Short mmCIF file of N, CA and C in Angstrom, two decimals:
data_model
loop_
_atom_site.label_atom_id
_atom_site.label_comp_id
_atom_site.label_asym_id
_atom_site.label_seq_id
_atom_site.Cartn_x
_atom_site.Cartn_y
_atom_site.Cartn_z
N MET Q 1 17.02 -8.02 3.20
CA MET Q 1 15.79 -8.74 3.37
C MET Q 1 14.63 -8.00 2.69
N LEU Q 2 14.43 -6.72 3.02
CA LEU Q 2 13.27 -5.98 2.49
C LEU Q 2 13.46 -5.53 1.04
N GLU Q 3 14.69 -5.47 0.59
CA GLU Q 3 14.94 -4.96 -0.77
C GLU Q 3 14.20 -5.78 -1.83
N ASP Q 4 14.25 -7.12 -1.72
CA ASP Q 4 13.54 -7.98 -2.65
C ASP Q 4 12.04 -7.65 -2.67
N TYR Q 5 11.47 -7.49 -1.49
CA TYR Q 5 10.04 -7.19 -1.40
C TYR Q 5 9.71 -5.83 -2.01
N LEU Q 6 10.55 -4.86 -1.81
CA LEU Q 6 10.30 -3.53 -2.35
C LEU Q 6 10.23 -3.56 -3.86
N ILE Q 7 11.13 -4.30 -4.48
CA ILE Q 7 11.13 -4.42 -5.96
C ILE Q 7 9.91 -5.24 -6.42
N GLU Q 8 9.66 -6.36 -5.78
CA GLU Q 8 8.61 -7.26 -6.22
C GLU Q 8 7.22 -6.70 -6.03
N TYR Q 9 6.98 -6.01 -4.93
CA TYR Q 9 5.63 -5.59 -4.60
C TYR Q 9 5.37 -4.09 -4.63
N CYS Q 10 6.41 -3.30 -4.70
CA CYS Q 10 6.23 -1.85 -4.50
C CYS Q 10 6.73 -0.99 -5.64
N ALA Q 11 7.09 -1.59 -6.77
CA ALA Q 11 7.65 -0.78 -7.87
C ALA Q 11 6.76 0.38 -8.26
N PRO Q 12 5.42 0.22 -8.41
CA PRO Q 12 4.60 1.38 -8.78
C PRO Q 12 4.66 2.53 -7.77
N THR Q 13 4.82 2.21 -6.49
CA THR Q 13 4.95 3.25 -5.47
C THR Q 13 6.33 3.90 -5.57
N LEU Q 14 7.37 3.07 -5.73
CA LEU Q 14 8.72 3.62 -5.88
C LEU Q 14 8.81 4.55 -7.09
N ALA Q 15 8.07 4.21 -8.16
CA ALA Q 15 8.08 5.00 -9.40
C ALA Q 15 7.13 6.19 -9.33
N SER Q 16 6.44 6.35 -8.21
CA SER Q 16 5.49 7.45 -8.00
C SER Q 16 4.27 7.36 -8.93
N LEU Q 17 3.90 6.11 -9.28
CA LEU Q 17 2.70 5.88 -10.08
C LEU Q 17 1.50 5.53 -9.20
N LYS Q 18 1.77 5.17 -7.96
CA LYS Q 18 0.73 4.66 -7.07
C LYS Q 18 1.00 5.19 -5.68
N THR Q 19 -0.06 5.36 -4.89
CA THR Q 19 0.06 5.89 -3.54
C THR Q 19 0.81 4.92 -2.62
N ALA Q 20 0.47 3.63 -2.70
CA ALA Q 20 1.03 2.68 -1.70
C ALA Q 20 0.90 1.26 -2.21
N ASN Q 21 1.66 0.41 -1.57
CA ASN Q 21 1.59 -1.03 -1.76
C ASN Q 21 1.74 -1.71 -0.42
N LEU Q 22 1.30 -2.93 -0.35
CA LEU Q 22 1.38 -3.78 0.86
C LEU Q 22 2.09 -5.08 0.53
N PHE Q 23 2.78 -5.62 1.48
CA PHE Q 23 3.29 -6.98 1.34
C PHE Q 23 3.44 -7.62 2.71
N ASN Q 24 3.33 -8.93 2.71
CA ASN Q 24 3.60 -9.74 3.90
C ASN Q 24 5.00 -10.25 3.79
N CYS Q 25 5.75 -10.21 4.88
CA CYS Q 25 7.06 -10.82 4.87
C CYS Q 25 7.31 -11.57 6.17
N ARG Q 26 8.05 -12.63 6.03
CA ARG Q 26 8.47 -13.41 7.20
C ARG Q 26 9.72 -12.78 7.78
N PHE Q 27 9.85 -12.82 9.08
CA PHE Q 27 11.06 -12.36 9.71
C PHE Q 27 11.44 -13.32 10.81
N TYR Q 28 12.71 -13.40 11.06
CA TYR Q 28 13.20 -14.31 12.09
C TYR Q 28 13.64 -13.62 13.35
N SER Q 29 13.84 -12.31 13.21
CA SER Q 29 14.24 -11.50 14.36
C SER Q 29 13.51 -10.17 14.30
N GLU Q 30 12.75 -9.88 15.32
CA GLU Q 30 12.03 -8.62 15.35
C GLU Q 30 13.02 -7.43 15.38
N THR Q 31 14.13 -7.63 16.04
CA THR Q 31 15.18 -6.61 16.10
C THR Q 31 15.69 -6.32 14.69
N GLU Q 32 15.95 -7.39 13.92
CA GLU Q 32 16.47 -7.19 12.56
C GLU Q 32 15.41 -6.55 11.66
N LEU Q 33 14.15 -6.96 11.79
CA LEU Q 33 13.07 -6.31 11.01
C LEU Q 33 13.02 -4.83 11.32
N ASN Q 34 13.02 -4.47 12.60
CA ASN Q 34 12.97 -3.04 12.99
C ASN Q 34 14.16 -2.29 12.48
N ARG Q 35 15.34 -2.90 12.48
CA ARG Q 35 16.55 -2.28 11.97
C ARG Q 35 16.42 -2.01 10.47
N GLN Q 36 15.93 -3.04 9.74
CA GLN Q 36 15.74 -2.87 8.29
C GLN Q 36 14.73 -1.75 7.99
N LEU Q 37 13.64 -1.75 8.72
CA LEU Q 37 12.63 -0.69 8.49
C LEU Q 37 13.22 0.68 8.75
N ALA Q 38 14.00 0.80 9.80
CA ALA Q 38 14.64 2.09 10.11
C ALA Q 38 15.58 2.52 9.01
N VAL Q 39 16.39 1.58 8.51
CA VAL Q 39 17.32 1.90 7.42
C VAL Q 39 16.57 2.35 6.19
N TRP Q 40 15.55 1.58 5.80
CA TRP Q 40 14.80 1.94 4.59
C TRP Q 40 13.98 3.24 4.78
N ASN Q 41 13.48 3.47 5.97
CA ASN Q 41 12.75 4.72 6.21
C ASN Q 41 13.68 5.91 6.11
N GLU Q 42 14.88 5.77 6.63
CA GLU Q 42 15.83 6.86 6.54
C GLU Q 42 16.23 7.15 5.09
N ALA Q 43 16.53 6.09 4.33
CA ALA Q 43 16.93 6.27 2.95
C ALA Q 43 15.80 6.74 2.06
N LEU Q 44 14.68 6.06 2.10
CA LEU Q 44 13.58 6.39 1.20
C LEU Q 44 12.77 7.59 1.66
N GLY Q 45 12.86 7.93 2.94
CA GLY Q 45 12.18 9.10 3.45
C GLY Q 45 12.64 10.36 2.75
N GLN Q 46 13.87 10.38 2.33
CA GLN Q 46 14.39 11.52 1.57
C GLN Q 46 13.72 11.68 0.24
N LYS Q 47 13.10 10.62 -0.24
CA LYS Q 47 12.40 10.63 -1.52
C LYS Q 47 10.87 10.61 -1.36
N GLY Q 48 10.38 10.81 -0.12
CA GLY Q 48 8.97 10.92 0.13
C GLY Q 48 8.27 9.61 0.42
N ILE Q 49 9.00 8.57 0.70
CA ILE Q 49 8.39 7.23 0.94
C ILE Q 49 8.64 6.84 2.37
N ALA Q 50 7.64 6.15 2.96
CA ALA Q 50 7.76 5.63 4.30
C ALA Q 50 7.30 4.17 4.28
N LEU Q 51 7.88 3.39 5.19
CA LEU Q 51 7.51 2.00 5.43
C LEU Q 51 6.95 1.91 6.81
N LEU Q 52 5.86 1.20 6.99
CA LEU Q 52 5.15 1.11 8.26
C LEU Q 52 4.65 -0.32 8.44
N THR Q 53 4.88 -0.88 9.61
CA THR Q 53 4.30 -2.18 9.92
C THR Q 53 2.85 -1.96 10.34
N LEU Q 54 1.92 -2.52 9.59
CA LEU Q 54 0.51 -2.39 9.93
C LEU Q 54 0.07 -3.48 10.91
N HIS Q 55 0.75 -4.64 10.84
CA HIS Q 55 0.34 -5.75 11.71
C HIS Q 55 1.47 -6.77 11.79
N ARG Q 56 1.63 -7.33 12.96
CA ARG Q 56 2.60 -8.42 13.16
C ARG Q 56 1.89 -9.58 13.81
N GLU Q 57 2.23 -10.76 13.35
CA GLU Q 57 1.66 -11.97 13.93
C GLU Q 57 2.73 -13.03 13.83
N GLU Q 58 3.14 -13.51 15.00
CA GLU Q 58 4.22 -14.50 15.09
C GLU Q 58 5.43 -13.98 14.33
N ASN Q 59 5.81 -14.67 13.26
CA ASN Q 59 7.01 -14.24 12.53
C ASN Q 59 6.66 -13.64 11.15
N LYS Q 60 5.45 -13.05 11.05
CA LYS Q 60 5.04 -12.40 9.79
C LYS Q 60 4.68 -10.97 10.09
N ALA Q 61 5.02 -10.11 9.14
CA ALA Q 61 4.69 -8.68 9.26
C ALA Q 61 4.02 -8.21 7.98
N LEU Q 62 2.98 -7.41 8.14
CA LEU Q 62 2.31 -6.75 7.02
C LEU Q 62 2.90 -5.34 6.91
N ILE Q 63 3.63 -5.12 5.82
CA ILE Q 63 4.36 -3.86 5.62
C ILE Q 63 3.63 -3.00 4.61
N TYR Q 64 3.43 -1.75 4.97
CA TYR Q 64 2.76 -0.75 4.12
C TYR Q 64 3.85 0.21 3.66
N VAL Q 65 4.00 0.35 2.35
CA VAL Q 65 4.98 1.27 1.75
C VAL Q 65 4.20 2.36 1.04
N TYR Q 66 4.41 3.60 1.42
CA TYR Q 66 3.56 4.66 0.85
C TYR Q 66 4.28 5.95 0.66
N ARG Q 67 3.65 6.74 -0.22
CA ARG Q 67 4.11 8.12 -0.45
C ARG Q 67 3.23 9.04 0.39
N LYS Q 68 3.83 9.69 1.34
CA LYS Q 68 3.07 10.50 2.31
C LYS Q 68 2.23 11.55 1.62
N SER Q 69 2.80 12.25 0.65
CA SER Q 69 2.08 13.33 -0.01
C SER Q 69 0.86 12.82 -0.79
N ARG Q 70 1.02 11.67 -1.44
CA ARG Q 70 -0.07 11.12 -2.20
C ARG Q 70 -1.19 10.59 -1.28
N LEU Q 71 -0.82 9.99 -0.16
CA LEU Q 71 -1.79 9.52 0.81
C LEU Q 71 -2.61 10.70 1.32
N GLU Q 72 -1.94 11.76 1.66
CA GLU Q 72 -2.68 12.96 2.14
C GLU Q 72 -3.66 13.46 1.09
N ALA Q 73 -3.19 13.51 -0.17
CA ALA Q 73 -4.09 13.93 -1.24
C ALA Q 73 -5.26 12.99 -1.42
N ASP Q 74 -5.01 11.68 -1.35
CA ASP Q 74 -6.08 10.69 -1.47
C ASP Q 74 -7.12 10.85 -0.36
N LEU Q 75 -6.63 11.07 0.84
CA LEU Q 75 -7.54 11.21 1.97
C LEU Q 75 -8.38 12.48 1.89
N ASN Q 76 -7.89 13.45 1.11
CA ASN Q 76 -8.62 14.72 0.94
C ASN Q 76 -9.51 14.74 -0.30
N LYS Q 77 -9.56 13.66 -1.05
CA LYS Q 77 -10.43 13.60 -2.24
C LYS Q 77 -11.90 13.66 -1.80
N GLU Q 78 -12.68 14.18 -2.70
CA GLU Q 78 -14.13 14.33 -2.43
C GLU Q 78 -14.76 12.97 -2.02
N GLY Q 79 -15.45 13.01 -0.92
CA GLY Q 79 -16.18 11.83 -0.42
C GLY Q 79 -15.40 10.89 0.44
N VAL Q 80 -14.10 10.95 0.42
CA VAL Q 80 -13.26 10.00 1.15
C VAL Q 80 -13.38 10.17 2.66
N ALA Q 81 -13.30 11.41 3.12
CA ALA Q 81 -13.39 11.62 4.59
C ALA Q 81 -14.74 11.16 5.12
N ASP Q 82 -15.81 11.48 4.41
CA ASP Q 82 -17.16 11.04 4.82
C ASP Q 82 -17.23 9.51 4.85
N PHE Q 83 -16.66 8.88 3.84
CA PHE Q 83 -16.64 7.40 3.77
C PHE Q 83 -15.93 6.83 4.96
N LEU Q 84 -14.75 7.34 5.25
CA LEU Q 84 -13.92 6.79 6.34
C LEU Q 84 -14.54 7.03 7.71
N THR Q 85 -15.27 8.14 7.89
CA THR Q 85 -15.89 8.40 9.19
C THR Q 85 -16.93 7.32 9.52
N ARG Q 86 -17.50 6.68 8.50
CA ARG Q 86 -18.45 5.58 8.74
C ARG Q 86 -17.81 4.41 9.47
N PHE Q 87 -16.49 4.28 9.34
CA PHE Q 87 -15.77 3.21 10.00
C PHE Q 87 -15.09 3.66 11.28
N GLY Q 88 -15.29 4.92 11.67
CA GLY Q 88 -14.74 5.45 12.90
C GLY Q 88 -13.48 6.28 12.77
N TYR Q 89 -13.03 6.53 11.55
CA TYR Q 89 -11.86 7.40 11.34
C TYR Q 89 -12.24 8.85 11.65
N GLU Q 90 -11.28 9.55 12.24
CA GLU Q 90 -11.48 10.98 12.47
C GLU Q 90 -10.75 11.77 11.39
N ARG Q 91 -11.15 12.97 11.20
CA ARG Q 91 -10.55 13.81 10.15
C ARG Q 91 -9.35 14.57 10.72
N ARG Q 92 -8.25 13.82 10.98
CA ARG Q 92 -7.10 14.47 11.59
C ARG Q 92 -5.82 14.24 10.81
N GLY Q 93 -5.87 13.75 9.61
CA GLY Q 93 -4.67 13.61 8.81
C GLY Q 93 -4.19 12.18 8.66
N PRO Q 94 -3.20 12.00 7.79
CA PRO Q 94 -2.71 10.67 7.44
C PRO Q 94 -2.17 9.83 8.63
N ASP Q 95 -1.40 10.46 9.51
CA ASP Q 95 -0.83 9.69 10.64
C ASP Q 95 -1.92 9.13 11.52
N SER Q 96 -2.93 9.95 11.82
CA SER Q 96 -4.04 9.48 12.63
C SER Q 96 -4.83 8.41 11.92
N ALA Q 97 -5.03 8.59 10.62
CA ALA Q 97 -5.76 7.57 9.82
C ALA Q 97 -5.02 6.25 9.82
N LEU Q 98 -3.70 6.29 9.67
CA LEU Q 98 -2.91 5.08 9.67
C LEU Q 98 -2.90 4.38 11.03
N ASP Q 99 -2.87 5.15 12.07
CA ASP Q 99 -2.96 4.57 13.42
C ASP Q 99 -4.30 3.85 13.59
N PHE Q 100 -5.36 4.48 13.10
CA PHE Q 100 -6.66 3.84 13.23
C PHE Q 100 -6.79 2.61 12.33
N LEU Q 101 -6.19 2.68 11.16
CA LEU Q 101 -6.17 1.50 10.27
C LEU Q 101 -5.47 0.34 10.94
N LYS Q 102 -4.35 0.60 11.57
CA LYS Q 102 -3.63 -0.48 12.32
C LYS Q 102 -4.54 -1.08 13.39
N LYS Q 103 -5.29 -0.23 14.08
CA LYS Q 103 -6.21 -0.70 15.12
C LYS Q 103 -7.29 -1.55 14.50
N ARG Q 104 -7.85 -1.13 13.39
CA ARG Q 104 -8.91 -1.90 12.69
C ARG Q 104 -8.37 -3.25 12.25
N ILE Q 105 -7.16 -3.28 11.71
CA ILE Q 105 -6.58 -4.58 11.28
C ILE Q 105 -6.42 -5.50 12.47
N ARG Q 106 -5.97 -4.95 13.55
CA ARG Q 106 -5.75 -5.74 14.78
C ARG Q 106 -7.03 -6.26 15.39
N GLU Q 107 -8.10 -5.46 15.36
CA GLU Q 107 -9.32 -5.79 16.08
C GLU Q 107 -10.43 -6.44 15.23
N GLU Q 108 -10.44 -6.19 13.92
CA GLU Q 108 -11.50 -6.72 13.08
C GLU Q 108 -11.29 -8.17 12.74
N LYS Q 109 -12.37 -8.92 12.68
CA LYS Q 109 -12.28 -10.33 12.28
C LYS Q 109 -11.91 -10.42 10.79
N ASN Q 110 -12.54 -9.63 9.98
CA ASN Q 110 -12.25 -9.57 8.54
C ASN Q 110 -11.33 -8.38 8.24
N PHE Q 111 -10.56 -8.52 7.18
CA PHE Q 111 -9.64 -7.45 6.83
C PHE Q 111 -10.48 -6.23 6.43
N PRO Q 112 -10.13 -5.01 6.93
CA PRO Q 112 -10.93 -3.85 6.65
C PRO Q 112 -10.83 -3.40 5.17
N HIS Q 113 -11.96 -3.45 4.50
CA HIS Q 113 -11.97 -3.17 3.07
C HIS Q 113 -11.65 -1.72 2.69
N GLU Q 114 -11.77 -0.83 3.66
CA GLU Q 114 -11.43 0.57 3.38
C GLU Q 114 -9.94 0.75 3.11
N ILE Q 115 -9.17 -0.32 3.31
CA ILE Q 115 -7.74 -0.21 3.04
C ILE Q 115 -7.47 0.17 1.59
N GLY Q 116 -8.42 -0.10 0.69
CA GLY Q 116 -8.29 0.30 -0.69
C GLY Q 116 -8.02 1.78 -0.86
N ILE Q 117 -8.61 2.56 0.00
CA ILE Q 117 -8.37 4.03 -0.03
C ILE Q 117 -6.89 4.31 0.24
N PHE Q 118 -6.33 3.57 1.22
CA PHE Q 118 -4.93 3.77 1.61
C PHE Q 118 -3.96 3.26 0.55
N LEU Q 119 -4.45 2.49 -0.38
CA LEU Q 119 -3.63 1.93 -1.47
C LEU Q 119 -3.81 2.76 -2.76
N GLY Q 120 -4.66 3.79 -2.70
CA GLY Q 120 -4.87 4.64 -3.85
C GLY Q 120 -5.94 4.15 -4.82
N TYR Q 121 -6.78 3.20 -4.41
CA TYR Q 121 -7.86 2.73 -5.26
C TYR Q 121 -8.94 3.79 -5.29
N PRO Q 122 -9.64 3.85 -6.42
CA PRO Q 122 -10.76 4.83 -6.53
C PRO Q 122 -11.86 4.53 -5.49
N LEU Q 123 -12.41 5.59 -4.92
CA LEU Q 123 -13.46 5.45 -3.90
C LEU Q 123 -14.62 4.63 -4.46
N GLY Q 124 -15.00 4.88 -5.70
CA GLY Q 124 -16.13 4.16 -6.28
C GLY Q 124 -15.89 2.66 -6.32
N ASP Q 125 -14.66 2.25 -6.55
CA ASP Q 125 -14.34 0.82 -6.58
C ASP Q 125 -14.32 0.23 -5.16
N VAL Q 126 -13.84 0.99 -4.22
CA VAL Q 126 -13.88 0.52 -2.82
C VAL Q 126 -15.33 0.38 -2.36
N LEU Q 127 -16.15 1.35 -2.66
CA LEU Q 127 -17.58 1.27 -2.32
C LEU Q 127 -18.25 0.10 -3.01
N GLY Q 128 -17.93 -0.08 -4.32
CA GLY Q 128 -18.51 -1.17 -5.07
C GLY Q 128 -18.11 -2.51 -4.51
N PHE Q 129 -16.87 -2.64 -4.07
CA PHE Q 129 -16.42 -3.91 -3.48
C PHE Q 129 -17.20 -4.20 -2.20
N ILE Q 130 -17.35 -3.22 -1.37
CA ILE Q 130 -18.07 -3.41 -0.10
C ILE Q 130 -19.53 -3.73 -0.36
N GLN Q 131 -20.18 -2.95 -1.22
CA GLN Q 131 -21.60 -3.14 -1.48
C GLN Q 131 -21.91 -4.47 -2.16
N ASN Q 132 -20.99 -4.94 -3.01
CA ASN Q 132 -21.18 -6.21 -3.75
C ASN Q 132 -20.50 -7.40 -3.07
N LYS Q 133 -19.91 -7.13 -1.89
CA LYS Q 133 -19.21 -8.20 -1.13
C LYS Q 133 -18.17 -8.91 -2.01
N GLY Q 134 -17.49 -8.08 -2.83
CA GLY Q 134 -16.39 -8.60 -3.66
C GLY Q 134 -16.86 -9.31 -4.94
N LYS Q 135 -18.14 -9.32 -5.22
CA LYS Q 135 -18.67 -10.01 -6.41
C LYS Q 135 -19.12 -8.99 -7.44
N ASN Q 136 -19.43 -9.46 -8.63
CA ASN Q 136 -20.04 -8.64 -9.71
C ASN Q 136 -19.19 -7.52 -10.22
N CYS Q 137 -17.87 -7.64 -10.12
CA CYS Q 137 -17.01 -6.57 -10.62
C CYS Q 137 -16.92 -6.62 -12.14
N LYS Q 138 -16.57 -5.48 -12.75
CA LYS Q 138 -16.39 -5.39 -14.20
C LYS Q 138 -15.12 -6.09 -14.65
N CYS Q 139 -14.09 -5.98 -13.85
CA CYS Q 139 -12.81 -6.64 -14.10
C CYS Q 139 -12.00 -6.61 -12.81
N ALA Q 140 -10.91 -7.38 -12.81
CA ALA Q 140 -10.05 -7.42 -11.63
C ALA Q 140 -8.58 -7.40 -12.05
N GLY Q 141 -7.80 -6.73 -11.31
CA GLY Q 141 -6.33 -6.65 -11.53
C GLY Q 141 -5.71 -6.42 -10.17
N CYS Q 142 -5.15 -5.26 -9.96
CA CYS Q 142 -4.60 -4.89 -8.65
C CYS Q 142 -5.73 -4.76 -7.64
N TRP Q 143 -6.92 -4.48 -8.09
CA TRP Q 143 -8.12 -4.41 -7.25
C TRP Q 143 -9.31 -4.78 -8.12
N LYS Q 144 -10.45 -4.97 -7.53
CA LYS Q 144 -11.68 -5.26 -8.27
C LYS Q 144 -12.34 -3.94 -8.69
N VAL Q 145 -12.72 -3.87 -9.95
CA VAL Q 145 -13.18 -2.63 -10.54
C VAL Q 145 -14.71 -2.65 -10.70
N TYR Q 146 -15.33 -1.60 -10.22
CA TYR Q 146 -16.77 -1.47 -10.31
C TYR Q 146 -17.18 -0.20 -11.06
N CYS Q 147 -16.22 0.69 -11.34
CA CYS Q 147 -16.55 1.94 -11.99
C CYS Q 147 -15.88 2.07 -13.35
N ASP Q 148 -14.78 2.75 -13.44
CA ASP Q 148 -14.13 3.05 -14.72
C ASP Q 148 -13.21 1.94 -15.15
N GLU Q 149 -13.77 0.96 -15.86
CA GLU Q 149 -13.01 -0.23 -16.29
C GLU Q 149 -11.84 0.12 -17.19
N CYS Q 150 -12.05 1.02 -18.14
CA CYS Q 150 -10.99 1.36 -19.10
C CYS Q 150 -9.80 2.01 -18.41
N GLU Q 151 -10.06 2.93 -17.48
CA GLU Q 151 -8.96 3.59 -16.75
C GLU Q 151 -8.26 2.59 -15.86
N ALA Q 152 -9.00 1.72 -15.20
CA ALA Q 152 -8.39 0.73 -14.33
C ALA Q 152 -7.47 -0.22 -15.14
N LYS Q 153 -7.95 -0.68 -16.28
CA LYS Q 153 -7.12 -1.58 -17.12
C LYS Q 153 -5.86 -0.88 -17.54
N ARG Q 154 -5.98 0.39 -17.89
CA ARG Q 154 -4.80 1.19 -18.29
C ARG Q 154 -3.79 1.27 -17.14
N MET Q 155 -4.31 1.49 -15.92
CA MET Q 155 -3.43 1.53 -14.75
C MET Q 155 -2.83 0.18 -14.45
N PHE Q 156 -3.59 -0.89 -14.54
CA PHE Q 156 -3.08 -2.22 -14.29
C PHE Q 156 -1.90 -2.54 -15.24
N GLU Q 157 -2.07 -2.16 -16.49
CA GLU Q 157 -1.04 -2.38 -17.47
C GLU Q 157 0.21 -1.57 -17.15
N LYS Q 158 -0.03 -0.32 -16.78
CA LYS Q 158 1.09 0.58 -16.39
C LYS Q 158 1.85 0.02 -15.17
N PHE Q 159 1.12 -0.44 -14.18
CA PHE Q 159 1.76 -1.00 -12.99
C PHE Q 159 2.55 -2.29 -13.34
N GLY Q 160 1.97 -3.11 -14.19
CA GLY Q 160 2.64 -4.35 -14.59
C GLY Q 160 3.93 -4.07 -15.34
N LYS Q 161 3.90 -3.12 -16.24
CA LYS Q 161 5.09 -2.74 -17.02
C LYS Q 161 6.14 -2.17 -16.08
N CYS Q 162 5.73 -1.34 -15.15
CA CYS Q 162 6.65 -0.75 -14.18
C CYS Q 162 7.36 -1.87 -13.38
N LYS Q 163 6.57 -2.82 -12.89
CA LYS Q 163 7.13 -3.88 -12.12
C LYS Q 163 8.16 -4.68 -12.92
N SER Q 164 7.85 -4.96 -14.17
CA SER Q 164 8.76 -5.68 -15.07
C SER Q 164 10.06 -4.92 -15.31
N VAL Q 165 9.92 -3.61 -15.58
CA VAL Q 165 11.12 -2.77 -15.80
C VAL Q 165 11.97 -2.69 -14.56
N TYR Q 166 11.32 -2.50 -13.39
CA TYR Q 166 12.08 -2.41 -12.14
C TYR Q 166 12.79 -3.71 -11.81
N ARG Q 167 12.13 -4.85 -12.03
CA ARG Q 167 12.80 -6.15 -11.80
C ARG Q 167 14.01 -6.29 -12.68
N ASN Q 168 13.85 -5.90 -13.94
CA ASN Q 168 14.96 -6.03 -14.89
C ASN Q 168 16.12 -5.10 -14.51
N LEU Q 169 15.82 -3.88 -14.22
CA LEU Q 169 16.89 -2.93 -13.83
C LEU Q 169 17.59 -3.37 -12.55
N TRP Q 170 16.79 -3.87 -11.61
CA TRP Q 170 17.36 -4.30 -10.32
C TRP Q 170 18.28 -5.50 -10.54
N SER Q 171 17.85 -6.41 -11.42
CA SER Q 171 18.71 -7.58 -11.67
C SER Q 171 19.98 -7.19 -12.42
N GLN Q 172 19.98 -6.03 -13.06
CA GLN Q 172 21.19 -5.53 -13.72
C GLN Q 172 22.07 -4.68 -12.78
N GLY Q 173 21.66 -4.57 -11.50
CA GLY Q 173 22.51 -3.90 -10.55
C GLY Q 173 22.03 -2.58 -10.04
N ARG Q 174 20.93 -2.05 -10.53
CA ARG Q 174 20.42 -0.80 -9.97
C ARG Q 174 19.88 -1.03 -8.57
N SER Q 175 20.07 -0.05 -7.71
CA SER Q 175 19.64 -0.20 -6.34
C SER Q 175 18.19 0.31 -6.19
N VAL Q 176 17.56 -0.06 -5.14
CA VAL Q 176 16.23 0.48 -4.82
C VAL Q 176 16.29 1.99 -4.74
N TRP Q 177 17.33 2.51 -4.11
CA TRP Q 177 17.50 3.96 -4.00
C TRP Q 177 17.52 4.60 -5.38
N GLN Q 178 18.29 4.03 -6.31
CA GLN Q 178 18.40 4.58 -7.67
C GLN Q 178 17.04 4.47 -8.41
N LEU Q 179 16.29 3.47 -8.14
CA LEU Q 179 15.02 3.27 -8.82
C LEU Q 179 13.86 4.07 -8.23
N THR Q 180 14.08 4.68 -7.09
CA THR Q 180 13.00 5.40 -6.41
C THR Q 180 12.97 6.86 -6.89
N VAL Q 181 11.80 7.26 -7.37
CA VAL Q 181 11.60 8.61 -7.87
C VAL Q 181 11.38 9.54 -6.67
N THR Q 182 12.01 10.71 -6.71
CA THR Q 182 11.80 11.69 -5.66
C THR Q 182 10.43 12.34 -5.84
N ALA Q 183 9.71 12.48 -4.75
CA ALA Q 183 8.34 13.10 -4.84
C ALA Q 183 8.45 14.57 -5.03
#
C-alpha cells in the first residue's frame, strides 16, 4: 500500500535530495496502516528515514516521510528556531518539534504554514508565503518562491527528474529499499 506513495511523492527524500515529503493516503484498516508504517520504519530507518502520521481523519492519513539528520540540521539553521518559537515551538529538538507540529495540525483551523520548514523549504520562502498570504510569489513549484528564484527552479527541476527516474526504475523492478540512499 505505502510503496506506491513512497515512489510517487517521496523520491527526492529517498534520494537524499530533500529533507522530507508529505502525502495523504486512504486506508481501510487502521491496524493495517500501522503495520505498514512499522514495516517501512524498520526497513528505511536503517537508511536514516522515518515515516510518521501527522494527522488522521476518518479513513485518511497525512504521512510525513523524513530524513532525521536533515530535519535536525534544518531546525538548527540560522533564524529557524526564532521563527518557530513565534508559533509556540520549544527549542528541544526534532521529536519535540514534530509532536508540536502534529498538535498544530490537529488544533488549527488553517494548515500551519511553518510546515515548510519541516519539508526543507528555505526560511525566506516560508516567511514570504506567510507575509504575502500565498500571493505575489516569484515562481511556484514544490513551494512558492519569494527569495532565490534561480536556486528554487534548479531544485524543482532536480526533484522532478529524480521522481521520473525513480518511477522508471521502480517500474523496472527496483524496490524502494534499493532506491533509498543511505544517509
